[in-house]
Amino acid sequence: MKKEREDMIIYEDDELYIENEKSEIPWLKIFTKKPYKELGDIPKKLRVRLWEVYDIVEDEMKNYYTPKKINMASFANMLPRVHIHVMARFEEDSYFPNPMWGEKLREACLNLPNKEKFYRTVKNALENR
């Protein structure tokens, strides 16, 4: 199980890490290393950094995949700690325009570029910010 989780991490530093979500669409999750329960519990400096990282991930996702829309969510009901979902959405994905947690409407008809290359692009952007 631990090895599987390590395979999901595409970026990590002293304060944050980013995991990929196994999905038909490009979907990343940004976590703080310390398990804060609410966004408002995060120290302001780290909260600002979290949103800077989100901006980079969103920009890279838009540039690499050219999706119809980027979805962002932070529920933290099942996993009660701050994390932000960033998802590239396409009219051809199985759920569009519904949320990915909603009703599946069709079989996906997606032909997306290589995810591993995208992960490297995000990692490089974050390391060179």
Coordinates of N, CA and C in Angstrom, one line a residue, residues 32-75:
T32 N -1.3 19.6 2.0 CA -0.3 20.2 2.9 C 0.2 18.9 3.6
K33 N 1.5 19.0 4.0 CA 2.1 17.9 4.7 C 1.5 17.7 6.1
K34 N 1.3 18.8 6.8 CA 0.7 18.8 8.1 C -0.8 18.6 7.8
P35 N -1.5 17.8 8.6 CA -3.0 17.5 8.3 C -3.9 18.6 8.9
Y36 N -4.0 19.7 8.3 CA -4.9 20.8 8.8 C -6.3 20.3 8.4
K37 N -7.3 20.6 9.3 CA -8.7 20.2 9.0 C -9.4 21.2 8.1
E38 N -9.1 22.5 8.2 CA -9.8 23.5 7.4 C -8.8 24.4 6.7
L39 N -9.1 25.0 5.6 CA -8.2 26.0 4.9 C -7.9 27.1 5.9
G40 N -8.8 27.6 6.7 CA -8.5 28.6 7.6 C -7.6 28.3 8.7
D41 N -7.4 27.0 8.9 CA -6.4 26.5 10.0 C -5.0 26.6 9.5
I42 N -4.8 26.7 8.2 CA -3.4 26.7 7.7 C -2.8 28.1 8.0
P43 N -1.5 28.2 8.4 CA -0.9 29.5 8.6 C -0.9 30.2 7.3
K44 N -1.1 31.6 7.4 CA -1.3 32.4 6.2 C -0.2 32.2 5.2
K45 N 1.0 32.2 5.6 CA 2.1 32.1 4.6 C 2.0 30.8 3.8
L46 N 1.6 29.7 4.4 CA 1.5 28.4 3.8 C 0.2 28.4 2.9
R47 N -0.8 29.0 3.4 CA -2.1 29.1 2.6 C -1.9 29.9 1.3
V48 N -1.1 31.0 1.4 CA -0.8 31.7 0.2 C 0.0 30.8 -0.8
R49 N 1.0 30.1 -0.2 CA 1.8 29.2 -1.1 C 0.9 28.1 -1.7
L50 N 0.0 27.6 -1.0 CA -0.9 26.6 -1.5 C -1.6 27.1 -2.7
W51 N -2.1 28.3 -2.7 CA -2.8 28.9 -3.8 C -1.8 29.2 -5.0
E52 N -0.6 29.5 -4.7 CA 0.4 29.7 -5.7 C 0.6 28.4 -6.4
V53 N 0.7 27.3 -5.7 CA 0.9 26.0 -6.3 C -0.3 25.6 -7.1
Y54 N -1.5 25.9 -6.6 CA -2.7 25.6 -7.3 C -2.7 26.4 -8.7
D55 N -2.3 27.7 -8.7 CA -2.2 28.4 -9.9 C -1.3 27.8 -10.9
I56 N -0.1 27.3 -10.5 CA 0.8 26.7 -11.4 C 0.2 25.4 -11.9
V57 N -0.3 24.6 -11.1 CA -0.9 23.3 -11.6 C -2.0 23.6 -12.6
E58 N -2.9 24.6 -12.3 CA -4.0 24.9 -13.2 C -3.5 25.4 -14.5
D59 N -2.5 26.3 -14.5 CA -1.9 26.8 -15.7 C -1.3 25.7 -16.6
E60 N -0.5 24.8 -15.9 CA 0.1 23.7 -16.6 C -0.9 22.8 -17.2
M61 N -2.0 22.5 -16.5 CA -3.0 21.6 -16.9 C -3.7 22.2 -18.1
K62 N -4.0 23.5 -18.1 CA -4.7 24.2 -19.2 C -3.8 24.2 -20.4
N63 N -2.5 24.5 -20.3 CA -1.6 24.6 -21.4 C -1.4 23.2 -22.0
Y64 N -1.2 22.2 -21.2 CA -0.9 20.8 -21.7 C -2.1 20.1 -22.3
Y65 N -3.2 20.2 -21.7 CA -4.4 19.4 -22.1 C -5.5 20.2 -22.9
T66 N -5.4 21.6 -22.8 CA -6.5 22.4 -23.4 C -7.9 21.9 -23.1
P67 N -8.3 21.7 -21.9 CA -9.6 21.2 -21.5 C -10.7 22.2 -21.8
K68 N -11.9 21.7 -21.8 CA -13.1 22.6 -21.9 C -13.2 23.5 -20.6
K69 N -12.8 22.9 -19.4 CA -12.9 23.5 -18.1 C -12.0 22.9 -17.1
I70 N -11.5 23.7 -16.2 CA -10.8 23.1 -15.0 C -11.8 23.2 -13.9
N71 N -11.9 22.0 -13.2 CA -12.7 22.0 -12.0 C -11.8 21.9 -10.8
M72 N -12.2 22.6 -9.7 CA -11.4 22.6 -8.5 C -12.4 22.3 -7.3
A73 N -12.0 21.5 -6.4 CA -12.8 21.1 -5.3 C -12.0 20.9 -4.1
S74 N -12.6 21.1 -2.9 CA -12.0 20.8 -1.6 C -13.1 20.4 -0.7
F75 N -13.4 19.1 -0.6 CA -14.5 18.6 0.2 C -14.0 18.2 1.6

